[in-house]
Amino acid sequence: MNALGKRIHALIESQGPLSIADFMALCLHDPEHGAYAARNPIGAGGDYITSPEVSQTFGEMCGLWIVQSWHNQGRPAKPILVELGPGRGTLMKDVIRTIKAAAKKFFDDAHIVMVEASPVLQNMQRQTLGETPAPVHWIDSIDLLKTDHPVYVIANEFFDCLPIRQYVKTADGWCEKVVTTKDDTLAVALSKLADPAAVLPPEAAAAPEDAVLELCPAASAIMGDLARMIMTGGGTALIFDYGYIEQEWKETLQALQRHKYAGVLAEPGDADLSAHVDFAALKHAAEAVGAMVSGPTGQGDLLADLGIEVRAQRLILANPKEAKSILAGVQRLIDPREMGSLFKVIAVSRPDAPPAPGFRP
Ligand code: SAH
């Protein structure tokens, strides 16, 4: 086992089993060995690739979506452009370039806020963005953004890496999955819930045996904070991720290391851990504070409706030699057999705001 594995082993030996959520948080954010805190997992040389890294047209569609929303909302002053989990900074760079080209006025009195927990990635983002048309601020948690200005928020593959807790329905009732030790290694064990109804949502009572339920309290809390901000100051949020709408009672926690699936417990911090996003729970968290949610819809449908193929044709006219790779990138983003339908998107706005661009009623 690696160094972080040994430390987690010692921690469990002294303090008892860890929830999957605590284990995940250590693997991702341990300052010395965490998958995000200590290195960059994104891109061809990392563990996985994301939509903005596949094609610049992804960020361009996000930029146009923000411009259109801002226009529809009456071009409010002092907007704050926010990104959650900006990775290498590629998406924000493409969004800024597009907004600058389509609505330069947006940046007259705007601020840009990057919500990024990893110091390594913060540095990389600083380099990617270079000079910007508005001041950029980095914060490591959304809690630190206290504002009553309109916020225009984007997030891609942010919610999937928030820590989840896992529960399993056994013949003996609901148990929580925990990480414990077995000799020199880490192992999963089940810890019986004394009062499942106090911890799990009501639909858990009717779940079949062997059902797995994943809850992501951090995702609901962050969604609630964002929705509250939008209710107070206006603006909107566009959130992309892979995930599900109907509860499937399945485990989705996965470890990816250099583009291959790996064991979740094997080498903590060396692989990227994530879980599919529960879009019904996100929607519920936003609606609970009175916000309006458009979608979820497939990433492919939204990008196609926003005109990504027209944009690709324009890019090809300007770079005919790149035609093949431009088309392949767009195809990967929108094809239902690739990222077009597993990846979903929702928009959050005030109930009195004009309809979110690109979402079918
Ligand atoms: N949006 C980027 C990167 C996605 S990876 C892209 O599409 O390429 C997830 C990003 O979220 C990383 O930048 C990671 O460091 C950041 N992150 C993960 N958990 C976080 C948290 N709790 N708070 C802030 N940032 C977090």
Coordinates of C-alpha atoms and ligand atoms in Angstrom, one line a residue:
M1 CA 0.0 0.0 0.0
N2 CA 1.1 3.6 -0.6
A3 CA 1.9 6.2 2.0
L4 CA -1.6 7.6 2.2
G5 CA -3.0 4.1 2.5
K6 CA -0.7 3.4 5.4
R7 CA -1.8 6.6 7.1
I8 CA -5.4 5.8 6.6
H9 CA -4.8 2.3 8.0
A10 CA -3.2 3.8 11.1
L11 CA -6.0 6.3 11.5
I12 CA -8.7 3.5 11.4
E13 CA -6.7 1.3 13.8
S14 CA -6.7 4.2 16.3
Q15 CA -10.1 5.8 15.8
G16 CA -12.3 3.1 14.1
P17 CA -13.8 2.8 10.7
L18 CA -14.3 5.7 8.3
S19 CA -17.4 6.5 6.3
I20 CA -17.0 6.3 2.5
A21 CA -17.3 10.1 2.5
D22 CA -14.5 10.6 4.9
F23 CA -12.3 8.1 3.0
M24 CA -13.1 9.9 -0.3
A25 CA -12.3 13.3 1.1
L26 CA -8.9 12.1 2.3
C27 CA -8.1 10.4 -1.1
L28 CA -9.0 13.6 -3.0
H29 CA -7.9 16.4 -0.7
D30 CA -5.1 15.2 1.6
P31 CA -2.7 18.1 1.3
E32 CA 0.3 15.8 0.7
H33 CA -1.1 12.9 -1.4
G34 CA -4.6 13.8 -2.4
A35 CA -5.6 13.2 -6.1
Y36 CA -6.5 16.9 -6.5
A37 CA -4.4 18.5 -3.8
A38 CA -1.1 17.2 -4.8
R39 CA -1.3 16.9 -8.6
N40 CA -3.4 17.4 -11.7
P41 CA -5.5 14.4 -12.6
I42 CA -7.2 16.0 -15.7
G43 CA -6.2 15.7 -19.3
A44 CA -4.5 13.2 -21.7
G45 CA -1.6 12.7 -19.3
G46 CA -3.8 12.4 -16.2
D47 CA -6.5 10.0 -15.0
Y48 CA -9.4 11.3 -17.1
I49 CA -10.5 13.8 -19.7
T50 CA -13.4 16.3 -19.5
S51 CA -15.7 18.0 -22.0
P52 CA -13.8 21.4 -22.1
E53 CA -10.5 19.5 -22.7
V54 CA -12.2 17.5 -25.5
S55 CA -13.2 20.6 -27.5
Q56 CA -13.1 24.4 -27.2
T57 CA -16.7 24.4 -28.5
F58 CA -18.0 23.2 -25.1
G59 CA -16.8 26.3 -23.3
E60 CA -17.9 28.5 -26.2
M61 CA -21.5 27.2 -25.9
C62 CA -21.3 27.8 -22.1
G63 CA -20.1 31.4 -22.8
L64 CA -22.9 32.1 -25.2
W65 CA -25.4 30.6 -22.9
I66 CA -24.3 33.0 -20.2
V67 CA -24.4 36.0 -22.5
Q68 CA -27.9 35.0 -23.6
S69 CA -29.1 34.6 -20.1
W70 CA -27.6 37.9 -19.0
H71 CA -29.3 39.7 -21.9
N72 CA -32.7 38.0 -21.2
Q73 CA -32.4 39.1 -17.6
G74 CA -32.0 42.7 -18.6
R75 CA -28.2 42.9 -18.5
P76 CA -27.9 43.4 -14.7
A77 CA -24.9 45.4 -13.5
K78 CA -22.0 44.0 -11.5
P79 CA -22.3 40.4 -12.5
I80 CA -20.1 37.8 -10.9
L81 CA -18.9 35.0 -13.2
V82 CA -18.3 31.9 -11.0
E83 CA -16.8 28.5 -11.8
L84 CA -17.0 25.6 -9.4
G85 CA -14.0 23.2 -9.7
P86 CA -12.3 24.8 -12.7
G87 CA -9.6 22.0 -13.2
R88 CA -6.9 23.3 -15.5
G89 CA -8.9 26.5 -16.2
T90 CA -9.7 25.6 -19.8
L91 CA -13.4 26.0 -19.5
M92 CA -13.2 29.5 -17.9
K93 CA -10.7 30.6 -20.5
D94 CA -13.0 29.6 -23.4
V95 CA -16.0 31.2 -21.6
I96 CA -14.2 34.5 -21.0
R97 CA -13.1 34.7 -24.7
T98 CA -16.6 34.0 -25.8
I99 CA -18.3 36.5 -23.5
K100 CA -15.7 39.1 -24.5
A101 CA -16.5 38.6 -28.2
A102 CA -20.3 38.5 -27.8
A103 CA -21.0 41.0 -25.0
K104 CA -17.9 43.0 -24.0
K105 CA -20.1 45.1 -21.7
F106 CA -20.5 42.2 -19.4
F107 CA -17.0 42.7 -18.1
D108 CA -17.3 46.5 -17.5
D109 CA -18.0 46.0 -13.8
A110 CA -17.8 42.2 -13.4
H111 CA -15.7 40.0 -11.1
I112 CA -14.6 36.4 -11.8
V113 CA -14.6 33.9 -8.9
M114 CA -12.8 30.5 -9.2
V115 CA -13.9 28.1 -6.5
E116 CA -11.0 25.6 -6.3
A117 CA -9.8 23.5 -3.3
S118 CA -6.5 22.4 -4.8
P119 CA -3.5 24.8 -4.6
V120 CA -1.8 23.0 -7.4
L121 CA -4.8 23.5 -9.7
Q122 CA -5.3 27.1 -8.6
N123 CA -1.7 27.8 -9.9
M124 CA -2.4 26.0 -13.1
Q125 CA -5.6 28.1 -13.6
R126 CA -3.7 31.3 -13.0
Q127 CA -1.4 30.4 -15.8
T128 CA -4.1 29.3 -18.2
L129 CA -6.2 32.5 -17.7
G130 CA -3.3 34.9 -18.1
E131 CA -4.6 38.4 -18.5
T132 CA -8.4 38.7 -17.9
P133 CA -11.0 41.5 -18.7
A134 CA -12.1 41.5 -15.1
P135 CA -10.4 40.8 -11.7
V136 CA -10.2 37.1 -10.8
H137 CA -10.5 35.9 -7.2
W138 CA -9.7 32.4 -6.0
I139 CA -11.5 30.9 -3.0
D140 CA -11.3 27.3 -1.9
S141 CA -14.9 26.9 -0.8
I142 CA -18.2 28.3 -2.0
D143 CA -19.0 29.2 1.6
L144 CA -16.6 32.1 1.2
L145 CA -18.6 33.7 -1.6
K146 CA -21.0 36.0 0.2
T147 CA -22.7 38.3 -2.3
D148 CA -26.0 39.9 -3.3
H149 CA -24.8 40.6 -6.9
P150 CA -26.1 38.5 -9.8
V151 CA -24.1 35.4 -10.2
Y152 CA -23.5 33.5 -13.4
V153 CA -22.2 30.1 -12.4
I154 CA -20.8 27.2 -14.4
A155 CA -19.7 23.8 -13.1
N156 CA -18.6 20.8 -15.1
E157 CA -17.7 17.5 -13.4
F158 CA -17.6 19.3 -10.0
F159 CA -20.5 17.6 -8.2
D160 CA -19.3 14.1 -9.0
C161 CA -16.2 14.4 -6.9
L162 CA -18.0 15.5 -3.7
P163 CA -17.9 12.9 -1.0
I164 CA -20.8 10.4 -0.9
R165 CA -22.0 8.1 1.9
Q166 CA -23.1 4.6 0.8
Y167 CA -25.9 2.5 2.3
V168 CA -26.8 -1.1 1.5
K169 CA -30.1 -2.9 2.2
T170 CA -29.3 -6.4 3.6
A171 CA -31.7 -9.1 4.8
D172 CA -31.0 -7.7 8.2
G173 CA -32.0 -4.1 7.2
W174 CA -30.1 -1.0 6.1
C175 CA -26.4 -0.7 6.8
E176 CA -23.8 1.9 6.1
K177 CA -20.7 0.9 4.1
V178 CA -17.5 1.9 6.0
V179 CA -13.8 1.5 5.4
T180 CA -12.0 -0.6 7.9
T181 CA -8.8 -2.6 8.2
K182 CA -8.1 -6.3 7.4
D183 CA -4.5 -7.3 8.4
D184 CA -2.3 -4.9 6.5
T185 CA -4.9 -3.8 4.0
L186 CA -8.1 -1.7 3.8
A187 CA -11.5 -3.4 3.5
V188 CA -15.2 -2.5 3.3
A189 CA -17.5 -3.5 6.1
L190 CA -21.1 -2.9 6.9
S191 CA -22.3 -1.1 10.0
K192 CA -26.0 -1.6 10.8
L193 CA -28.1 1.6 11.1
A194 CA -30.0 1.8 14.3
D195 CA -32.7 4.1 12.9
P196 CA -32.7 4.1 9.0
A197 CA -35.7 6.4 8.8
A198 CA -33.8 9.1 10.6
V199 CA -30.9 9.0 8.0
L200 CA -32.4 7.8 4.7
P201 CA -35.1 9.4 2.5
P202 CA -38.6 7.9 2.7
E203 CA -38.4 5.9 -0.6
A204 CA -35.6 3.8 1.0
A205 CA -38.3 1.9 2.9
A206 CA -39.5 0.3 -0.3
A207 CA -36.1 -0.5 -1.9
P208 CA -35.4 -4.1 -2.9
E209 CA -32.9 -6.2 -1.0
D210 CA -29.2 -5.6 -2.0
A211 CA -30.2 -2.0 -3.0
V212 CA -27.3 0.5 -2.7
L213 CA -28.2 4.1 -1.9
E214 CA -25.7 6.9 -2.2
L215 CA -26.3 10.2 -0.5
C216 CA -24.2 13.3 -1.2
P217 CA -24.9 15.8 1.6
A218 CA -22.2 18.2 0.3
A219 CA -23.9 18.4 -3.1
S220 CA -27.3 19.3 -1.7
A221 CA -25.7 21.9 0.6
I222 CA -23.7 23.5 -2.2
M223 CA -26.7 23.5 -4.5
G224 CA -28.9 25.1 -1.8
D225 CA -26.3 27.8 -1.3
L226 CA -26.1 28.6 -5.0
A227 CA -29.9 28.6 -5.4
R228 CA -30.2 31.0 -2.4
M229 CA -27.6 33.3 -4.0
I230 CA -29.6 33.3 -7.2
M231 CA -32.8 34.0 -5.3
T232 CA -31.2 37.0 -3.6
G233 CA -29.1 38.6 -6.3
G234 CA -30.4 37.1 -9.5
G235 CA -28.3 35.4 -12.3
T236 CA -28.3 31.7 -13.1
A237 CA -26.3 28.5 -12.9
L238 CA -25.5 25.9 -15.6
I239 CA -24.4 22.5 -14.2
F240 CA -23.0 19.6 -16.2
D241 CA -22.1 16.2 -14.9
Y242 CA -22.6 12.5 -15.4
G243 CA -25.4 11.1 -13.4
Y244 CA -28.9 9.7 -13.1
I245 CA -32.4 11.0 -12.7
E246 CA -34.3 7.9 -11.5
Q247 CA -32.9 6.1 -8.4
E248 CA -31.4 2.9 -9.6
W249 CA -30.3 1.5 -6.2
K250 CA -26.9 0.8 -7.7
E251 CA -23.3 1.6 -6.5
T252 CA -21.7 4.2 -8.8
L253 CA -18.5 5.1 -6.8
Q254 CA -15.6 4.6 -9.2
A255 CA -11.8 5.0 -9.2
L256 CA -10.1 6.1 -12.4
Q257 CA -6.3 6.0 -12.8
R258 CA -4.7 6.9 -16.1
H259 CA -8.0 6.5 -18.0
K260 CA -8.6 2.9 -16.6
Y261 CA -10.9 1.7 -13.8
A262 CA -9.0 0.9 -10.6
G263 CA -9.9 -0.5 -7.2
V264 CA -11.4 2.1 -4.9
L265 CA -9.4 1.0 -1.8
A266 CA -6.1 -0.1 -3.5
E267 CA -3.9 2.9 -3.7
P268 CA -5.6 5.8 -2.0
G269 CA -4.9 9.2 -3.6
D270 CA -3.4 7.6 -6.7
A271 CA -6.7 7.2 -8.5
D272 CA -9.5 9.8 -9.0
L273 CA -12.6 8.9 -7.0
S274 CA -16.1 10.0 -8.1
A275 CA -19.7 9.0 -8.1
H276 CA -22.6 9.6 -10.4
V277 CA -24.6 12.7 -9.6
D278 CA -28.1 12.3 -8.3
F279 CA -29.8 15.0 -10.4
A280 CA -33.2 14.5 -8.7
A281 CA -31.5 15.4 -5.3
L282 CA -29.8 18.5 -6.9
K283 CA -33.1 19.7 -8.3
H284 CA -34.8 19.1 -5.0
A285 CA -32.2 21.1 -3.1
A286 CA -32.6 24.1 -5.5
E287 CA -36.4 24.0 -5.4
A288 CA -36.4 23.7 -1.7
V289 CA -35.2 27.3 -1.5
G290 CA -37.7 28.5 -4.2
A291 CA -35.5 28.4 -7.2
M292 CA -36.6 27.1 -10.7
V293 CA -34.7 24.2 -12.3
S294 CA -34.7 23.6 -16.0
G295 CA -33.8 20.0 -17.1
P296 CA -32.1 17.7 -16.4
T297 CA -31.6 17.2 -20.1
G298 CA -28.8 15.3 -22.0
Q299 CA -25.6 17.3 -22.6
G300 CA -25.9 16.3 -26.3
D301 CA -29.4 17.8 -26.7
L302 CA -28.5 21.0 -25.0
L303 CA -25.3 21.6 -26.9
A304 CA -27.0 20.7 -30.3
D305 CA -29.9 23.1 -29.5
L306 CA -27.4 25.9 -28.7
G307 CA -25.8 25.4 -32.1
I308 CA -22.5 23.6 -31.4
E309 CA -22.5 22.1 -34.9
V310 CA -22.8 25.5 -36.5
R311 CA -19.9 26.7 -34.4
A312 CA -17.9 23.6 -35.5
Q313 CA -18.5 24.4 -39.2
R314 CA -17.2 28.0 -38.6
L315 CA -14.1 26.7 -36.9
I316 CA -13.5 24.3 -39.8
L317 CA -13.8 27.2 -42.3
A318 CA -11.0 29.0 -40.4
N319 CA -8.9 25.8 -39.9
P320 CA -9.7 23.4 -42.7
K321 CA -6.7 21.2 -41.8
E322 CA -8.2 20.5 -38.4
A323 CA -11.7 19.5 -39.8
K324 CA -11.4 15.9 -38.7
S325 CA -10.4 16.5 -35.1
I326 CA -12.9 19.4 -34.7
L327 CA -15.8 17.1 -35.8
A328 CA -14.5 14.2 -33.7
G329 CA -14.4 16.4 -30.6
V330 CA -18.0 17.7 -31.1
Q331 CA -19.2 14.2 -31.9
R332 CA -17.7 12.9 -28.6
L333 CA -19.5 15.7 -26.7
I334 CA -23.0 15.2 -28.2
D335 CA -23.2 11.5 -29.3
P336 CA -25.5 9.6 -27.0
R337 CA -23.1 6.6 -27.2
E338 CA -20.3 8.9 -25.9
M339 CA -20.8 11.9 -23.6
G340 CA -24.2 13.1 -25.0
S341 CA -26.6 11.3 -22.7
L342 CA -24.8 10.0 -19.6
F343 CA -23.8 13.6 -19.1
K344 CA -26.7 15.7 -18.1
V345 CA -27.3 19.4 -17.5
I346 CA -29.6 21.6 -15.4
A347 CA -30.0 25.3 -15.2
V348 CA -31.1 27.1 -12.0
S349 CA -32.7 30.5 -12.0
R350 CA -35.4 32.5 -10.2
P351 CA -38.9 31.4 -11.0
D352 CA -39.7 34.8 -12.6
A353 CA -36.6 34.7 -14.9
P354 CA -37.1 34.2 -18.7
P355 CA -36.8 30.5 -19.8
A356 CA -33.2 29.1 -19.7
P357 CA -31.7 29.2 -23.3
G358 CA -31.6 25.9 -25.1
F359 CA -33.8 23.9 -22.6
R360 CA -36.9 22.5 -24.2
P361 CA -40.1 23.4 -22.3
Ligands
SAH1 N1 -14.3 21.5 -14.4 C1 -13.1 21.0 -14.8 C2 -12.5 20.0 -13.8 C3 -13.3 19.0 -13.1 S1 -12.4 18.0 -11.9 C4 -13.2 20.3 -16.2 O1 -14.3 20.2 -16.6 O2 -12.1 20.0 -16.8 C5 -13.0 18.6 -10.4 C6 -12.5 20.0 -10.0 O3 -13.2 20.3 -8.7 C7 -11.0 20.0 -9.7 O4 -10.6 21.3 -10.1 C8 -11.0 19.8 -8.2 O5 -9.8 20.3 -7.6 C9 -12.2 20.6 -7.8 N2 -12.8 20.3 -6.5 C10 -13.1 19.0 -6.0 N3 -13.7 19.1 -4.8 C11 -13.8 20.4 -4.5 C12 -14.3 21.1 -3.4 N4 -14.9 20.5 -2.4 N5 -14.2 22.5 -3.4 C13 -13.6 23.1 -4.4 N6 -13.1 22.5 -5.5 C14 -13.2 21.2 -5.5

